[in-house]
Coordinates of C-alpha atoms in Angstrom, one line a residue:
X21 CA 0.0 0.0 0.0
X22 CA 2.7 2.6 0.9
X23 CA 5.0 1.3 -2.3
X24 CA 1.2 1.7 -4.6
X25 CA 0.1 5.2 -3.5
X26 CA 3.4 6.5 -2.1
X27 CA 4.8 6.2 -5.7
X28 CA 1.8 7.3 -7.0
X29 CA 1.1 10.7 -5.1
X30 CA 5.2 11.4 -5.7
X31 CA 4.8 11.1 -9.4
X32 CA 1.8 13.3 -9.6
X33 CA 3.6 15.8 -7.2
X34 CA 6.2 16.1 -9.8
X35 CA 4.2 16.7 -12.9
X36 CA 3.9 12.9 -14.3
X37 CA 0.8 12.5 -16.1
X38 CA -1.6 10.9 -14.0
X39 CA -2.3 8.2 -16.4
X40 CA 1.2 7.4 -16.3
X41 CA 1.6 7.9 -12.6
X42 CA -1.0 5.2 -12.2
X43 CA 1.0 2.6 -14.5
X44 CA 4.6 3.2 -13.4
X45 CA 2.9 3.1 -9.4
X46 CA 1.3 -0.3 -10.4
X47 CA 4.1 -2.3 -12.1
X48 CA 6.8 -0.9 -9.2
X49 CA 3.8 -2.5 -6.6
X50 CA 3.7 -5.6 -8.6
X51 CA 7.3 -5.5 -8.6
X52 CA 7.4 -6.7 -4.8
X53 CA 5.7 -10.0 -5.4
X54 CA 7.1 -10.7 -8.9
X55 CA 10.1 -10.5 -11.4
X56 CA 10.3 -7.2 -13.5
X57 CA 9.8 -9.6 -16.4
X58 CA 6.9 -11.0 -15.3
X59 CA 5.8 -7.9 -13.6
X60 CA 5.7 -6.0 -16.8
X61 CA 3.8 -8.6 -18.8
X62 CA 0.7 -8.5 -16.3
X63 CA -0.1 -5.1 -16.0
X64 CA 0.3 -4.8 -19.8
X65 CA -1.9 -7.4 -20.2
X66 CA -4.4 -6.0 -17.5
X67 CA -4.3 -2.5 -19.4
X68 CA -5.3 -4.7 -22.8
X69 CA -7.9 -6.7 -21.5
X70 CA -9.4 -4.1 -19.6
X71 CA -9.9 -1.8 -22.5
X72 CA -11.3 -5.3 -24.3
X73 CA -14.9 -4.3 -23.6
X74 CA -18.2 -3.6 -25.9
X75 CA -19.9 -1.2 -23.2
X76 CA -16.4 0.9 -23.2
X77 CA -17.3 1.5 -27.3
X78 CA -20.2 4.5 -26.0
X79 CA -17.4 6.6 -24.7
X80 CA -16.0 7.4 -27.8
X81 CA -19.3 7.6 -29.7
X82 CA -20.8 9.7 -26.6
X83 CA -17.8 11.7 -26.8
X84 CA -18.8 12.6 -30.2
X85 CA -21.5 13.3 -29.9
X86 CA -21.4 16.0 -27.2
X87 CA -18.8 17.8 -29.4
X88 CA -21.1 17.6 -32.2
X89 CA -23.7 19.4 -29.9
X90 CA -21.1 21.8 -28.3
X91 CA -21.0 23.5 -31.9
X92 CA -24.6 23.0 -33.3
X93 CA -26.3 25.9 -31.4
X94 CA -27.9 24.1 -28.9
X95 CA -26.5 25.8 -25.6
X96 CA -28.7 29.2 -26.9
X97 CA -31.9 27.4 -27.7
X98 CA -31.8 25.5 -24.2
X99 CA -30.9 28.5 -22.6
X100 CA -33.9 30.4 -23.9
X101 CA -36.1 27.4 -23.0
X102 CA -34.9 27.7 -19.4
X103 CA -36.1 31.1 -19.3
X104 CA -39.6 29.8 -20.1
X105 CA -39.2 27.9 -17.5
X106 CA -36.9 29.5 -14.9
X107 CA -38.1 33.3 -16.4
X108 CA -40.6 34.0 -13.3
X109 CA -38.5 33.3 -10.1
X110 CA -36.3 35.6 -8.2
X111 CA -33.0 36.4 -10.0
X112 CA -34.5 34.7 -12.8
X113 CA -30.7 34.1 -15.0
X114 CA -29.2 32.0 -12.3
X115 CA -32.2 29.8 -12.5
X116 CA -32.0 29.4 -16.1
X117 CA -28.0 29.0 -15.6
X118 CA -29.1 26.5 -13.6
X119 CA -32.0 24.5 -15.5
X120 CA -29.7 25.3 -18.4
X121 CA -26.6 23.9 -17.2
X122 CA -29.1 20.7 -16.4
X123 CA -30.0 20.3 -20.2
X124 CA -27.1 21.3 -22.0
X125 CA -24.9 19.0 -19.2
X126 CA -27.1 15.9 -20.0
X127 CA -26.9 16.1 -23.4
X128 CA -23.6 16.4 -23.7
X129 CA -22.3 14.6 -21.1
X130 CA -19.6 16.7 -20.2
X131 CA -19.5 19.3 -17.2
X132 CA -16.7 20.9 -18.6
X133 CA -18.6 21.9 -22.0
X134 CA -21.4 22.9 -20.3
X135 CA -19.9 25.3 -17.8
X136 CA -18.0 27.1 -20.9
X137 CA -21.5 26.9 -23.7
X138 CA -24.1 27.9 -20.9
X139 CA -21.5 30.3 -18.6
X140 CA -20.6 31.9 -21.5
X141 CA -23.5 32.8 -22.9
X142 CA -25.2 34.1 -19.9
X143 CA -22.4 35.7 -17.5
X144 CA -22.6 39.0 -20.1
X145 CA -26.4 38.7 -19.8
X146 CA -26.1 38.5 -16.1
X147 CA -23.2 41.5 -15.9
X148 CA -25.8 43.6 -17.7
X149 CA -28.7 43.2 -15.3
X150 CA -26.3 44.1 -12.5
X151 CA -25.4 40.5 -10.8
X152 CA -22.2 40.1 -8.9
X153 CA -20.2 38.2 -11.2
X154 CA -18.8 35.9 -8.4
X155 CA -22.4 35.4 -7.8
X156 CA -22.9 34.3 -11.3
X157 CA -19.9 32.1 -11.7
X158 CA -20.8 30.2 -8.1
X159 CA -24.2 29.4 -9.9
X160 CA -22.5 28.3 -13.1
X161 CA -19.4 26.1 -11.3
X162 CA -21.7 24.2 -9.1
X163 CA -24.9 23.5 -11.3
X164 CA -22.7 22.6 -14.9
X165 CA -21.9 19.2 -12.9
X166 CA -25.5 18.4 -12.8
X167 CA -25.4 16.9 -16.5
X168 CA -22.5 13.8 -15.3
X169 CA -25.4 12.6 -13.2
X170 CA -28.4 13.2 -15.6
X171 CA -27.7 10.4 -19.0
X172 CA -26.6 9.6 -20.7
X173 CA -23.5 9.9 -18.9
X174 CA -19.9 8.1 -19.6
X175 CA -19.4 8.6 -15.7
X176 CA -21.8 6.0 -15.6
X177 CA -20.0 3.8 -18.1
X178 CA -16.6 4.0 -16.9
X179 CA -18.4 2.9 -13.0
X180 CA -20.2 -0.1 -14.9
X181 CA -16.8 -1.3 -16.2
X182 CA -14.6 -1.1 -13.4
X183 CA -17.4 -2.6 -10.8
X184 CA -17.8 -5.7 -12.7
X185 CA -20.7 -5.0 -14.7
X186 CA -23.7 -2.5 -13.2
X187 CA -26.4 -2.1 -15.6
X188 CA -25.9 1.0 -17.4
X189 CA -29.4 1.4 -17.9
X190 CA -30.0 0.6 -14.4
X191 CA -27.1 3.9 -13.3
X192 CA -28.7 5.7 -16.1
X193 CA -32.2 5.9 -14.8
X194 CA -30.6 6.2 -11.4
X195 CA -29.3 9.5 -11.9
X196 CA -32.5 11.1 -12.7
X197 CA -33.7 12.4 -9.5
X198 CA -30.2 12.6 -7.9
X199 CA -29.4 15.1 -10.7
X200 CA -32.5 16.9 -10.6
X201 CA -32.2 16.9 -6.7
X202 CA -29.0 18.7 -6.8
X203 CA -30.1 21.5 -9.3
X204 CA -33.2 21.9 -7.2
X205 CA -31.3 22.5 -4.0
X206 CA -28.7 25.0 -5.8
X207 CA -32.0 26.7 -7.5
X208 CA -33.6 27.3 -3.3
X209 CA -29.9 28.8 -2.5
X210 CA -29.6 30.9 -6.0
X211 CA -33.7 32.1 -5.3
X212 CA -32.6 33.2 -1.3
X213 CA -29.8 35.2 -2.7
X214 CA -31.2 36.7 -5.1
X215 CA -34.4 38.2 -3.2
X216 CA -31.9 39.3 -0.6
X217 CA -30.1 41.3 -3.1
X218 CA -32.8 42.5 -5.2
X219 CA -32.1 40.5 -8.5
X220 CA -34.8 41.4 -11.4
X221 CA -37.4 39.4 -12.3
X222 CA -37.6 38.8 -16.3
X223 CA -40.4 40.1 -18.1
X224 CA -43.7 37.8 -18.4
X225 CA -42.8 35.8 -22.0
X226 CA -45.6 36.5 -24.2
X227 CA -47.4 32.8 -25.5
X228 CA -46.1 32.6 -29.2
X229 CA -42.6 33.5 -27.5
X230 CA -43.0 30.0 -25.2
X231 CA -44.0 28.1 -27.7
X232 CA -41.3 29.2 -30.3
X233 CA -38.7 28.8 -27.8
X234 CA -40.1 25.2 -26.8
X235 CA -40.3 24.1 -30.4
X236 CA -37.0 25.5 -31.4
X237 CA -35.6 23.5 -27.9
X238 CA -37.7 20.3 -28.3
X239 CA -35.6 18.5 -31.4
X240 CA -32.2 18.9 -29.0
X241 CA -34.4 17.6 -25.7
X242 CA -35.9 14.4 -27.7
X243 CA -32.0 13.1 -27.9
X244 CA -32.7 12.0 -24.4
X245 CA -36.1 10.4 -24.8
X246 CA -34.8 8.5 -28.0
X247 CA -31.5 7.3 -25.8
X248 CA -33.6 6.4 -23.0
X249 CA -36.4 5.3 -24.4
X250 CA -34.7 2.9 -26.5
X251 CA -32.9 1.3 -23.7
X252 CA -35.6 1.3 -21.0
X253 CA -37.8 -0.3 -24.0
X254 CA -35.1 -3.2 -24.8
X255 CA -34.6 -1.5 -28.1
X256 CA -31.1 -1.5 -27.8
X257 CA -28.1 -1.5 -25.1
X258 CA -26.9 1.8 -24.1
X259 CA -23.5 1.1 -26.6
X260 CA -25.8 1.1 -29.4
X261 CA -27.8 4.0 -28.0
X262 CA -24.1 5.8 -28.2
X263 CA -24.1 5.2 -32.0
X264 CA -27.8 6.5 -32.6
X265 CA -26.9 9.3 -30.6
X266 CA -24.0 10.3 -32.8
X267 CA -26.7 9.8 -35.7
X268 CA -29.1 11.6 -34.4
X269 CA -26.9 14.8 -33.0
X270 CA -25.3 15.1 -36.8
X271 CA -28.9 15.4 -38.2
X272 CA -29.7 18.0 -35.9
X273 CA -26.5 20.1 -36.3
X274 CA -26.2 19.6 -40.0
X275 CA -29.7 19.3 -41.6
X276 CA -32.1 20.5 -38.9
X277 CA -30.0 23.8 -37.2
X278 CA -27.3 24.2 -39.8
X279 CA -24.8 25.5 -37.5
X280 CA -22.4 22.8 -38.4
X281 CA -20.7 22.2 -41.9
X282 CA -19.5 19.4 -43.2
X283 CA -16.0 20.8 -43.4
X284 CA -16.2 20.9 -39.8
X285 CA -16.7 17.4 -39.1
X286 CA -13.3 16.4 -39.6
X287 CA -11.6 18.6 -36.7
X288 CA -14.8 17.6 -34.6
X289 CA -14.1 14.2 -35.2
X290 CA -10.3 14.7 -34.3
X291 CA -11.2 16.3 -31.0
X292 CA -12.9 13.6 -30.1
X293 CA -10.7 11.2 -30.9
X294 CA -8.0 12.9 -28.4
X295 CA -10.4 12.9 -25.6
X296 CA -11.2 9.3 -25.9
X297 CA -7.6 8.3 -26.2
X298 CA -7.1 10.0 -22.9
X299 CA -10.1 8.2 -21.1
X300 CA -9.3 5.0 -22.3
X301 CA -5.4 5.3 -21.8
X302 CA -6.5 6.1 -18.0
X303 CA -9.0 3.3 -18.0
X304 CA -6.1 0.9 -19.3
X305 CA -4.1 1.7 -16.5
X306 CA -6.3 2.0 -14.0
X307 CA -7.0 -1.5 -14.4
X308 CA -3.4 -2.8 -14.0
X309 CA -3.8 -0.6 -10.6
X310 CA -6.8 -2.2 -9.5
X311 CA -5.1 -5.7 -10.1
X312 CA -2.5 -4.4 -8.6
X313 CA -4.5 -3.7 -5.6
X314 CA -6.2 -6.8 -5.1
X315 CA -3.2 -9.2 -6.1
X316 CA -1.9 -7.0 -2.9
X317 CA -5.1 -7.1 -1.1
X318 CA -5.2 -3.8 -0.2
X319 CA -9.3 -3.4 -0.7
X320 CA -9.3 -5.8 2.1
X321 CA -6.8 -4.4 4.2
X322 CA -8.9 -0.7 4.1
X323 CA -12.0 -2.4 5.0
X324 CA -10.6 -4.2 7.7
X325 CA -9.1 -0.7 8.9
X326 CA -12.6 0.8 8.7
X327 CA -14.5 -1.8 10.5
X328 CA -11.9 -1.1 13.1
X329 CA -12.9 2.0 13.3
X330 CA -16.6 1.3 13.4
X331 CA -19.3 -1.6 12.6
X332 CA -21.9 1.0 12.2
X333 CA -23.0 1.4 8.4
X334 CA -23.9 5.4 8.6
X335 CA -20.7 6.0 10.4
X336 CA -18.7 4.1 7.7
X337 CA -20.3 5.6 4.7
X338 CA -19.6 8.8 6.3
X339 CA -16.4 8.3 6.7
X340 CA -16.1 7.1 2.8
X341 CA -17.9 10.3 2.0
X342 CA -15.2 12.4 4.0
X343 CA -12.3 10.2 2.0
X344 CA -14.1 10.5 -1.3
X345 CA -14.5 14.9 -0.8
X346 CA -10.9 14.9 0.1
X347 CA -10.3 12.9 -3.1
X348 CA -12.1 15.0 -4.9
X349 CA -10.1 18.4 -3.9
X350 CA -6.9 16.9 -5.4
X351 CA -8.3 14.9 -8.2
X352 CA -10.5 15.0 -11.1
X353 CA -13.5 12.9 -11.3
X354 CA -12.2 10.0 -14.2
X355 CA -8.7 8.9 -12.4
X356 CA -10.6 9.0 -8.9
X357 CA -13.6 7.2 -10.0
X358 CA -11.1 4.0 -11.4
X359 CA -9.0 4.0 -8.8
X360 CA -11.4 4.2 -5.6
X361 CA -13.9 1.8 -6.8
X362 CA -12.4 -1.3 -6.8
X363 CA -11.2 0.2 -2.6
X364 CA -15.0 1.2 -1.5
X365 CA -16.9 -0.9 -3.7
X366 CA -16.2 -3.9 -2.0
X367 CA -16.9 -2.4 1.4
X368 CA -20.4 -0.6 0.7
X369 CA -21.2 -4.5 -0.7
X370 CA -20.2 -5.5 2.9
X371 CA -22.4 -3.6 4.4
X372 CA -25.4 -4.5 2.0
X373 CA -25.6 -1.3 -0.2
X374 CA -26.8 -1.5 -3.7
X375 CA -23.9 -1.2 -6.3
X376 CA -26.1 0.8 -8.4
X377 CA -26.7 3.6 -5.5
X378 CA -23.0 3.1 -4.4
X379 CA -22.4 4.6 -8.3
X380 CA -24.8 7.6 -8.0
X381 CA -23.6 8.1 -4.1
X382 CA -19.8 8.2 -5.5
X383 CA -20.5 10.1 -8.8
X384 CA -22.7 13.2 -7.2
X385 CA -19.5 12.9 -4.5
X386 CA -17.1 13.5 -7.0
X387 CA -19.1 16.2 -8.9
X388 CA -18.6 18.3 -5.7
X389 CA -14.7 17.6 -6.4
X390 CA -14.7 19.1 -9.8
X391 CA -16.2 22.7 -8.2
X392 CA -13.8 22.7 -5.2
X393 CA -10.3 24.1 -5.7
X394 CA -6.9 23.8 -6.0
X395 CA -7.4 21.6 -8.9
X396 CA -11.2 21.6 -10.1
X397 CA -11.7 21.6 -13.5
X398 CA -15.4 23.4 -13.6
X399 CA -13.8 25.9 -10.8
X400 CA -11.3 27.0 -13.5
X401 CA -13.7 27.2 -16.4
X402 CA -16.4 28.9 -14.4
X403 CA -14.4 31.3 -13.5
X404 CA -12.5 31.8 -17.0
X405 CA -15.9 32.2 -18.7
X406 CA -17.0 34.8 -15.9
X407 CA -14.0 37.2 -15.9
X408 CA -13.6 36.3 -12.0
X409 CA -10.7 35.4 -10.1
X410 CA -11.0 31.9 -8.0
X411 CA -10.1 34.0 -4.8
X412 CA -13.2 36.0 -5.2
X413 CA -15.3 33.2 -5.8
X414 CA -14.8 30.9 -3.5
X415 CA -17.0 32.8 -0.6
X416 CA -20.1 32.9 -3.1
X417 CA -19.4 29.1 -3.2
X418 CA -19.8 28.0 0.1
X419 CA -23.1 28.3 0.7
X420 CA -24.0 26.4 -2.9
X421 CA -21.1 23.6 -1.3
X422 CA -23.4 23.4 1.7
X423 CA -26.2 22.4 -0.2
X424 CA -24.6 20.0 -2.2
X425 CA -22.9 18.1 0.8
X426 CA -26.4 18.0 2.2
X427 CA -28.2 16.6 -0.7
X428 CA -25.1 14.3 -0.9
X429 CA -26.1 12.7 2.3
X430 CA -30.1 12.4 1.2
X431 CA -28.9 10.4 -1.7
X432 CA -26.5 8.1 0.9
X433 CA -28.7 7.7 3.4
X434 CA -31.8 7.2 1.4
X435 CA -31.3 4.5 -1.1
X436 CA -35.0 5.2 -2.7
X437 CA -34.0 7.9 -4.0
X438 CA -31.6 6.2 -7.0
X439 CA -33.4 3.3 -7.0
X440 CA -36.5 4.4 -7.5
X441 CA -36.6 4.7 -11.3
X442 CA -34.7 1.6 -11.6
X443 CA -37.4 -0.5 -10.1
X444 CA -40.1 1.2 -11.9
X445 CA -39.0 0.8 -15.1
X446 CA -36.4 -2.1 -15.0
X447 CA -37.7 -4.4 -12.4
X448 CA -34.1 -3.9 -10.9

């Protein structure tokens, strides 16, 4: 355990990729119980047959997807559907950031995308009607994570794989009210704020204006009832759903909006390409880690340590909260998603919890992560987009963290709350 994460932490700290840091920290691990020869040949041969998996083909496709929607136009048209919806409340654009960010996240599965399309657009709307801009960016940072829990997601992929095989349509319908539950409680803290400071109120949308912005909206929003329909249905698996997805997202962005050429596709497609050679290179050797791992039985060794500590369930899922938002701070949500699954996993089984609420529990952990600094990836794009510095958001932050930790613990301690839809609808 100390060779495995010693090495690993040491290589990060001086500037190793993490993807490499996980692979050099796994061989030197196996190196202790076997020859470098052999040592070598196992974790390249974990790292092969790890990536040798038909579910792992929706990343890519998924992947391309979202890019295909981050340049069609859509983050506009959802954004002035939101205002039908959001429009009335008090400080009315950091609700539609919010219902927005909800959208525009699920679609295209990536918080990152979101927090740039949907912060982008609205922080000069919201500068104009006189919001603190730190203000602004706190509602954008912490709501653009909303769309990794909301499919389709490749969070949810990447759990399925490296916890033996979850039903992705099972995580997928799963996320649903966790992900709606955490833009709802951001929305109550936004709403508080804003009547406190005296945010406007938008203008009362006229009827022909509602339904023009709903039918201009509806063709992007029907992605996600043909993905999950089609799934929930038996139709086809969520891998093929990735494929109809990239289908149907180039019909919209090429025939239906015309925002993307066909000379565009091919730097699209080579964007997309890079990104999924980066997932899958740290899926490849996040596997020879976990092998390395439990050839060294250190899942074991942790849960022994944390019944030790306690036999009580709430106590330890506390506790593997507390590790997971300390993970979080220092790591983004892909590397500490492989490597603390195969760790926790095993223990939250112990104790009887459902691996498909374990997933939503440690994905809506690790979505806090990605707002928090020193190293959060939606923190620094948040802020980018809204021309603030991280010191003078972090304050307007706390109060959205607070929220978040606390729906956090509804969706641990009540296990209805992801499994709901899965019952319903799967008979999981």
């Amino acid at each position: 355990m100390i060779v495995l994460f010693g090495s690993f932490f040491l290589l990060l700290g001086i500037g190793v990729p993490i993807s490499f840091a996980i692979g050099i920290a796994s061989l030197l691990t196996v190196m202790m119980s076997l020859p470098f020869d052999a040592a070598i040949a196992v974790i390249s041969q974990k790292m092969a047959s790890g990536l040798d998996s038909f579910a792992l083909l929706a990343i890519p496709f998924f992947i391309l997807a979202g890019n295909i929607m981050n340049q069609g136009g859509i983050a506009i048209r959802l954004i002035e559907f939101a205002k039908v919806l959001g429009g009335r409340l008090p400080g009315s654009l950091a609700h539609v950031n919010v219902i927005a960010n909800m959208m525009f996240g699920a679609i295209s599965g990536s918080a990152v995308a979101s927090a740039a399309a949907v912060g982008g657009t609205m922080s000069p709307l919201q500068k104009k009607e006189g919001y603190d801009p730190a203000y602004s960016a706190a509602v954008n940072i912490t709501s653009c994570p909303t769309g990794l829990l909301i499919p389709p997601s490749n969070t949810f992929i990447v759990y399925s794989l490296i916890s033996g095989g979850t039903s992705i349509g099972a995580l997928f319908l799963a996320g649903y009210i966790p992900g709606m539950l955490m833009g709802l409680g951001l929305m109550i803290v936004a709403g508080i704020i804003a009547k406190k400071r005296g945010y406007p109120v938008a203008p009362k949308p006229t009827r022909s204006e509602v339904m023009q912005k709903t039918l201009d909206a509806l063709p992007s929003l029907s992605l996600i009832v043909v993905i999950m329909g089609g799934i929930i249905g038996g139709i086809f698996t969520a891998t093929e759903a990735s494929a109809i997805a990239v289908v149907y997202t180039l019909l919209l962005a090429v025939v239906f909006y015309r925002e993307v050429s066909i000379k565009q596709l091919p730097k699209i497609i080579l964007e997309s390409v890079v990104t999924t050679s980066i997932v899958l290179l740290l899926i490849g050797a996040s596997m020879g880690m976990s092998w390395a791992m439990a050839n060294a039985d250190i899942p074991y060794l942790i849960s022994d340590a944390l019944l030790a500590v306690s036999e009580n369930p709430l106590i330890i899922l506390l506790i593997i909260n507390l590790a997971l938002l300390i993970v979080g701070i220092f790591m983004d949500m892909t590397p500490a998603l492989l490597i603390f699954t195969p760790i926790f996993l095993p223990i939250a089984l112990d104790l009887g919890m459902d691996p498909v609420h374990f997933g939503i529990m440690m994905t809506f952990n690790l979505c806090i992560g990605i707002c928090t600094p020193p190293v959060g990836s939606a923190l620094f794009i948040g802020c980018s987009v809204g021309d603030v510095k991280i010191d003078k958001v972090i304050k307007p932050l706390l109060p959205f963290y607070a929220v978040l930790v606390a729906a956090l613990m509804l969706v641990t301690f009540i296990p209805q709350i992801s499994l709901m839809l899965p019952q319903l609808f799967l008979g999981y």
